[in-house]
Short mmCIF file of C-alpha atoms in Angstrom, two decimals:
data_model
loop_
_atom_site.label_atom_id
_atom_site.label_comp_id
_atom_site.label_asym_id
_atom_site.label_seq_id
_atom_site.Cartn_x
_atom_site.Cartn_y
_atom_site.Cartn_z
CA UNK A 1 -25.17 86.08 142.15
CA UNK A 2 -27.77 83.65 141.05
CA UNK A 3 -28.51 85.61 138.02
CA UNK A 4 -24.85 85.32 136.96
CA UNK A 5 -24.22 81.84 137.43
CA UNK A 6 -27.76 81.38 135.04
CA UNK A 7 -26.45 83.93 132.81
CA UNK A 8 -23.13 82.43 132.57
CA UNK A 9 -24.03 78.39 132.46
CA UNK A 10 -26.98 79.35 130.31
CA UNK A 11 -23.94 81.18 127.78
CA UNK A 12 -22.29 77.85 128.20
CA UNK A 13 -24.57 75.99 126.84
CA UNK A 14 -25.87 77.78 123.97
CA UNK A 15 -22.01 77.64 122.79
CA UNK A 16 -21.85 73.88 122.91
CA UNK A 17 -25.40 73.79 121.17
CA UNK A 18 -24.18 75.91 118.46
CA UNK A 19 -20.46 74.58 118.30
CA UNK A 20 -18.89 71.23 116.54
CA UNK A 21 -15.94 69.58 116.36
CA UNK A 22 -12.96 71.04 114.18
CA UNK A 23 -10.56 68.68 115.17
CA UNK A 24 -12.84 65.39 114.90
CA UNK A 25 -13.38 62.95 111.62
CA UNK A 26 -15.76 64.18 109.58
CA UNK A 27 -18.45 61.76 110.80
CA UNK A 28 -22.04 62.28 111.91
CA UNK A 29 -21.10 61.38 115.10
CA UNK A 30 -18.02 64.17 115.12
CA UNK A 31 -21.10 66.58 113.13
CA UNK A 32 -23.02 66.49 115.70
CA UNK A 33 -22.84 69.53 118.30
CA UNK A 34 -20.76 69.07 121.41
CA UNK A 35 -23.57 69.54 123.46
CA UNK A 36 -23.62 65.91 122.08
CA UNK A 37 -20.69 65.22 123.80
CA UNK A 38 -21.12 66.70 126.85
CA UNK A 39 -21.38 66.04 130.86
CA UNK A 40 -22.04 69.48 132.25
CA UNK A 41 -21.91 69.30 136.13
CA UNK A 42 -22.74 72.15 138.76
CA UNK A 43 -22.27 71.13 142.31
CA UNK A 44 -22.32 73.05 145.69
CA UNK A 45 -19.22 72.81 147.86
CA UNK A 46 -21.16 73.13 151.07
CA UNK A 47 -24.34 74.28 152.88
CA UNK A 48 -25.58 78.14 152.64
CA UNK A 49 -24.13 80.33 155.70
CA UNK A 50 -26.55 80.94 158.47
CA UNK A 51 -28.08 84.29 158.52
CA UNK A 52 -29.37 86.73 156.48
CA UNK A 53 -28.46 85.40 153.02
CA UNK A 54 -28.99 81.86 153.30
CA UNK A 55 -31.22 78.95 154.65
CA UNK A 56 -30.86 75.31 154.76
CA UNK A 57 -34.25 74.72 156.04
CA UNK A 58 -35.11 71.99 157.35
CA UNK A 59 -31.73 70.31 157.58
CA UNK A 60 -30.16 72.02 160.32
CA UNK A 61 -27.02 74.46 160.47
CA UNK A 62 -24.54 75.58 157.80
CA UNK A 63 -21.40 76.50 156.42
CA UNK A 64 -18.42 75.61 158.88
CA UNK A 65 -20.98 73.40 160.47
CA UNK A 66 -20.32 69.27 160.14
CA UNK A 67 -24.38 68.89 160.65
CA UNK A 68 -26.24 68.11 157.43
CA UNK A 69 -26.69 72.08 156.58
CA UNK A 70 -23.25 72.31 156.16
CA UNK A 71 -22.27 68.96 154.85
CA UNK A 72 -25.56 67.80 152.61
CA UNK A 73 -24.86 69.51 149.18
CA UNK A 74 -26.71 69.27 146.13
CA UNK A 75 -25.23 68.66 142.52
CA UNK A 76 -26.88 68.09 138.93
CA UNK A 77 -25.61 67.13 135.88
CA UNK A 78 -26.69 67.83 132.14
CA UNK A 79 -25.67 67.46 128.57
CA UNK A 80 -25.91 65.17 126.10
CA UNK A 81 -24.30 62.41 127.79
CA UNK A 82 -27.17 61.46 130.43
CA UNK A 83 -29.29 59.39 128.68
CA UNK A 84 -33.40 59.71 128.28
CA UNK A 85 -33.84 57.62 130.57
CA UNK A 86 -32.14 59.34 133.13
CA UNK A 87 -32.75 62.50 132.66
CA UNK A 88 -35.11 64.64 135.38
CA UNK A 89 -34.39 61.54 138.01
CA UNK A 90 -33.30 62.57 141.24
CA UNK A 91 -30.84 60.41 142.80
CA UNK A 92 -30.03 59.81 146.57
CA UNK A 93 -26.80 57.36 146.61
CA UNK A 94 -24.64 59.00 148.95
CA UNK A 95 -21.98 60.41 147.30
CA UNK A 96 -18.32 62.21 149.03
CA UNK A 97 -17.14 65.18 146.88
CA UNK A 98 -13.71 63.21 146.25
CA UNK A 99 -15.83 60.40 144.19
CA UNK A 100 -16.35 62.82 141.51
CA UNK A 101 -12.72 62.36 140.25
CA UNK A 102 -13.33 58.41 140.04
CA UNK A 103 -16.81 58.96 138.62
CA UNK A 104 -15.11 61.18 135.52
CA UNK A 105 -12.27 59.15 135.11
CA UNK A 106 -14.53 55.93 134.51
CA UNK A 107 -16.39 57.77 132.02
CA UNK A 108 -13.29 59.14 130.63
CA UNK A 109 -11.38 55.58 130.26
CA UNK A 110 -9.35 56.30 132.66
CA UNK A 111 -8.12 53.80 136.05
CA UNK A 112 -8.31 56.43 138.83
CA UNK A 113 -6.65 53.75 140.89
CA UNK A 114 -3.46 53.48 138.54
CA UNK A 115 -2.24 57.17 138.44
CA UNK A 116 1.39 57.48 138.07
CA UNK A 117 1.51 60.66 139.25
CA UNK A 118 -0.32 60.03 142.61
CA UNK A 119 2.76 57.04 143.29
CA UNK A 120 5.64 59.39 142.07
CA UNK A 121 4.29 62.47 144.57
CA UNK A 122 4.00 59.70 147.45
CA UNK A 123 0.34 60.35 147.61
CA UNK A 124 -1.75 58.18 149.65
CA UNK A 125 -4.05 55.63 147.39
CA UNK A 126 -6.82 56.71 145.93
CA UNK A 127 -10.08 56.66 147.97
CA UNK A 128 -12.40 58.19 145.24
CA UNK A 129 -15.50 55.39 144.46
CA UNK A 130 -16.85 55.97 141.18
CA UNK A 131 -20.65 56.70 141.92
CA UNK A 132 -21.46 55.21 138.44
CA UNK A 133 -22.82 51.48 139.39
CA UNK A 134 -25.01 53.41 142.37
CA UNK A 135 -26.91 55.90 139.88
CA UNK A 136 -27.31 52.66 137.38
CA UNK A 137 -28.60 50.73 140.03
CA UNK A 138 -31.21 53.35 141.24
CA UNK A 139 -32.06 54.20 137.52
CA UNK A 140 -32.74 50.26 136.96
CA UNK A 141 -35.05 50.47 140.13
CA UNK A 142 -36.80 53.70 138.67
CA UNK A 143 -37.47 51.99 135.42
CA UNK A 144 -38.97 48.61 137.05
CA UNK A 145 -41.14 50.85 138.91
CA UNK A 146 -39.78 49.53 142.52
CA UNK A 147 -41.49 51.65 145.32
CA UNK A 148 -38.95 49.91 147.81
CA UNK A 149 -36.64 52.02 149.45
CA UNK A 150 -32.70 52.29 147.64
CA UNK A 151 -31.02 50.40 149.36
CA UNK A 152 -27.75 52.30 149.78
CA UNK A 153 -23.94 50.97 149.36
CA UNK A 154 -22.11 50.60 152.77
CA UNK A 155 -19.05 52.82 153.16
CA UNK A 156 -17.43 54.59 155.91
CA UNK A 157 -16.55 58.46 155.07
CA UNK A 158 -14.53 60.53 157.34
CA UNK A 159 -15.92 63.89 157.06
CA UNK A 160 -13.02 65.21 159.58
CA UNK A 161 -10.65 63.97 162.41
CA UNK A 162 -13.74 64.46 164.54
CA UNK A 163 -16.64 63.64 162.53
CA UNK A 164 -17.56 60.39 160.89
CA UNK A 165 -20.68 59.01 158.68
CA UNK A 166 -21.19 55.17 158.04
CA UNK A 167 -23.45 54.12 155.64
CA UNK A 168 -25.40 51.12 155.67
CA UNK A 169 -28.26 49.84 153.54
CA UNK A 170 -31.09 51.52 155.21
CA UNK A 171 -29.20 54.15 157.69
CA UNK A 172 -26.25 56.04 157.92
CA UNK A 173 -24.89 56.52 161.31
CA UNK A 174 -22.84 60.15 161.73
CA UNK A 175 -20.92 60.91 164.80
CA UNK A 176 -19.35 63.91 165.95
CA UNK A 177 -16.91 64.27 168.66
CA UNK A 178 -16.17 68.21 169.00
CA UNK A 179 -18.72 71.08 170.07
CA UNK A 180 -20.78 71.15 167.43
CA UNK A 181 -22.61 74.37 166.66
CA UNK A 182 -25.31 75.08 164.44
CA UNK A 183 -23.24 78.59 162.86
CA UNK A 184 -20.06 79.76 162.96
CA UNK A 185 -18.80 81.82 166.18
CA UNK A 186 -22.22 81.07 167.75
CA UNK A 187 -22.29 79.49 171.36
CA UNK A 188 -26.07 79.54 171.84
CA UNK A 189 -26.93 77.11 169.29
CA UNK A 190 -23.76 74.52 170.20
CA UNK A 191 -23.84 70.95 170.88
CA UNK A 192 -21.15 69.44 173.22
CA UNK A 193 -20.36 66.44 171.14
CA UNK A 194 -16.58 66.56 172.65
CA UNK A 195 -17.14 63.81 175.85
CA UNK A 196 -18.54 60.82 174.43
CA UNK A 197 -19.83 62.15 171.00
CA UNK A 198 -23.06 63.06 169.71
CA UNK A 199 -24.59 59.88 167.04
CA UNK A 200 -27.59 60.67 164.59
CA UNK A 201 -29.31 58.65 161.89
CA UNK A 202 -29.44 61.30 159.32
CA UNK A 203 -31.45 58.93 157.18
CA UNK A 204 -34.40 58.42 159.81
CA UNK A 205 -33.62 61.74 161.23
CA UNK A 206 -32.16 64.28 158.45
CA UNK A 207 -32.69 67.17 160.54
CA UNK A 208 -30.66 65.99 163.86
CA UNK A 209 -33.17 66.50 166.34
CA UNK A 210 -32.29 62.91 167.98
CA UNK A 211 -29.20 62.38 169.34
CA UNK A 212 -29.39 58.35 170.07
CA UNK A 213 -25.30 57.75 171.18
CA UNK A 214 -27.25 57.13 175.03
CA UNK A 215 -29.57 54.97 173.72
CA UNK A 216 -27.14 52.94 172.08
CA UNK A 217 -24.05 52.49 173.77
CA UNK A 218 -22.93 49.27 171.58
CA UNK A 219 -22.87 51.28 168.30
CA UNK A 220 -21.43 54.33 169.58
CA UNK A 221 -18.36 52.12 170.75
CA UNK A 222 -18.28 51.24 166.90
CA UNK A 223 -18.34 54.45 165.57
CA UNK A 224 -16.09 55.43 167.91
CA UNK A 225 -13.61 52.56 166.93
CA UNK A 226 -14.31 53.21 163.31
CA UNK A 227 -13.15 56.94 163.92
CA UNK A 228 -10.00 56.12 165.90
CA UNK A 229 -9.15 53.71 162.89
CA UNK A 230 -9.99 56.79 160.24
CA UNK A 231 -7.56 59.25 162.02
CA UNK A 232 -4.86 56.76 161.89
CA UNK A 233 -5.27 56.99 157.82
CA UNK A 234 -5.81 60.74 157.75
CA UNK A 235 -3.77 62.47 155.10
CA UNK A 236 -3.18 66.37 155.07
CA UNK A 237 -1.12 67.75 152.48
CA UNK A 238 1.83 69.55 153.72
CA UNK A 239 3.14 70.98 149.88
CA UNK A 240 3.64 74.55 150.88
CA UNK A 241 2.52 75.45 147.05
CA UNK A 242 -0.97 74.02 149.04
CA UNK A 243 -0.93 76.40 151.86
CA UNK A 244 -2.58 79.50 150.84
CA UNK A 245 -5.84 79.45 152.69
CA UNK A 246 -3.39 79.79 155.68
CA UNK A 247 -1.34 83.02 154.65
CA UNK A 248 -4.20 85.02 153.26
CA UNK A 249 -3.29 88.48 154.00
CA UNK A 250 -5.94 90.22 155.62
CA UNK A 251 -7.54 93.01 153.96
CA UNK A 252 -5.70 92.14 150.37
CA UNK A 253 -7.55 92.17 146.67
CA UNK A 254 -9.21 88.93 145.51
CA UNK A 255 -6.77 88.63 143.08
CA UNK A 256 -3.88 87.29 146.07
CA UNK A 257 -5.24 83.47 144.99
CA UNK A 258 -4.30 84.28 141.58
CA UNK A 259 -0.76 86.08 142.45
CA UNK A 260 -0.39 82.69 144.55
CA UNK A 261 -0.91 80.33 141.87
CA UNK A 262 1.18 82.20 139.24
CA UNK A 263 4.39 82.31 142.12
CA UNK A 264 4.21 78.56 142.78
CA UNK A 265 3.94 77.25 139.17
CA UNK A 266 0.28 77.38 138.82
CA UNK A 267 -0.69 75.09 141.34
CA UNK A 268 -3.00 75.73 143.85
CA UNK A 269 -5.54 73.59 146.20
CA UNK A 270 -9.23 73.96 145.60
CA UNK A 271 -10.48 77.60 147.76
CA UNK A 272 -11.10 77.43 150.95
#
């Protein structure tokens, strides 16, 4: 599979290397290839599955899991849009996979917040935070040559009805209130986070070795508040066009996500 994805990214970008602009003034600027003019992004959706064919050593757990293994995802972007400067810099602002569609629109001219569309389907506001000012503000850190610690920006991120991650400028407090295992359908590896919730500093402790919610009653009562307040925002979509990752026939071709799509006008949530 890795192969592939090289094979077919590296395809990709040879084309945009090679290709220009047919429908662009004849400028140097519309000349130039659009490679040029490019963002290329590749981002994970999630952690690796525990077991044989993946590892997310030394953050613990996986796929399915709400522990950093499952949750911490890596993401790069190319083309000729990143400037020298930034190119080869590894950033760590945390960033929610919702913020990409803020973080494209700004680039894009676009007001993420002042969507038509989102008002005239009654959906809630938009939530996406474009992660543009963060990676500026770490790159003008890089370039000072700062050895101080990022300092990150606080945010509160609801990672599910049971699990919650508040940022701060020098930790990020997650809590989890379910039994939380380290792999799916495995009950020698779980956590019972369901009584009075399980708190780590995945900052200081990235691994989640150290469950401090004993230790510190005071901010578990916040976390817990902040939770309670994040459920009573929670939006789940309820468009039945949105619904397939619940009637999945088992057993059926790949191809049902595409039959799907094409039977309720093309329109289909992102695969679960």
């Amino acid at each position: 599979m890795a192969l592939g994805v090289d094979d077919a990214i590296g395809a990709i970008v040879r084309e945009l290397r090679a290709s220009r602009s047919v429908r662009a003034a004849p400028t140097a600027k519309a000349a130039a290839p659009l490679w040029e003019r490019t963002l290329l992004i590749f981002a994970s959706d999630n952690g690796a599955p525990i077991g044989k064919h993946g590892s997310n050593l030394p953050l613990r757990a996986g796929k399915d899991s709400f522990f950093e293994g499952g949750v911490r995802a890596v993401a790069a972007m190319s083309g000729g849009l990143i400037t020298t400067a930034a190119r080869g810099a590894a950033l760590s602002s945390v960033m929610h996979v919702s913020d990409w569609y803020a973080s494209l629109s700004e680039i894009a001219g676009i007001d993420a917040a002042e969507m038509a569309t989102g008002v005239a389907a009654r959906l809630p506001p938009v939530d996406s935070v474009s992660m543009w000012p963060q990676w500026r503000a770490e790159l003008k850190q890089r370039a000072n040559g700062s050895h101080v610690a990022h300092r990150h920006t606080p945010r509160v991120l609801a990672l599910a009805s049971h699990t919650l991650l508040d940022v701060r400028p020098r930790h990020a407090y997650k809590i989890l209130n379910h039994t939380a295992c380290d792999a799916k359908s495995s009950d020698y590896y779980c956590t019972d986070c369901a009584a009075l919730g399980c708190v780590f500093d995945v900052f200081e402790d990235p691994h989640e070795r150290h469950n401090i919610a004993a230790k510190n009653p005071a901010l578990l009562a916040k976390l817990q508040g902040k939770l309670r307040k994040a459920r009573n925002t929670l939006w789940a979509d309820q468009d039945p066009r949105n619904q397939e990752c619940g009637v999945h026939p088992p057993g059926k071709p790949q191809n049902f996500y595409l039959r799907f799509a094409a039977e309720h006008g093309y329109t289909i949530q992102p695969y679960c």
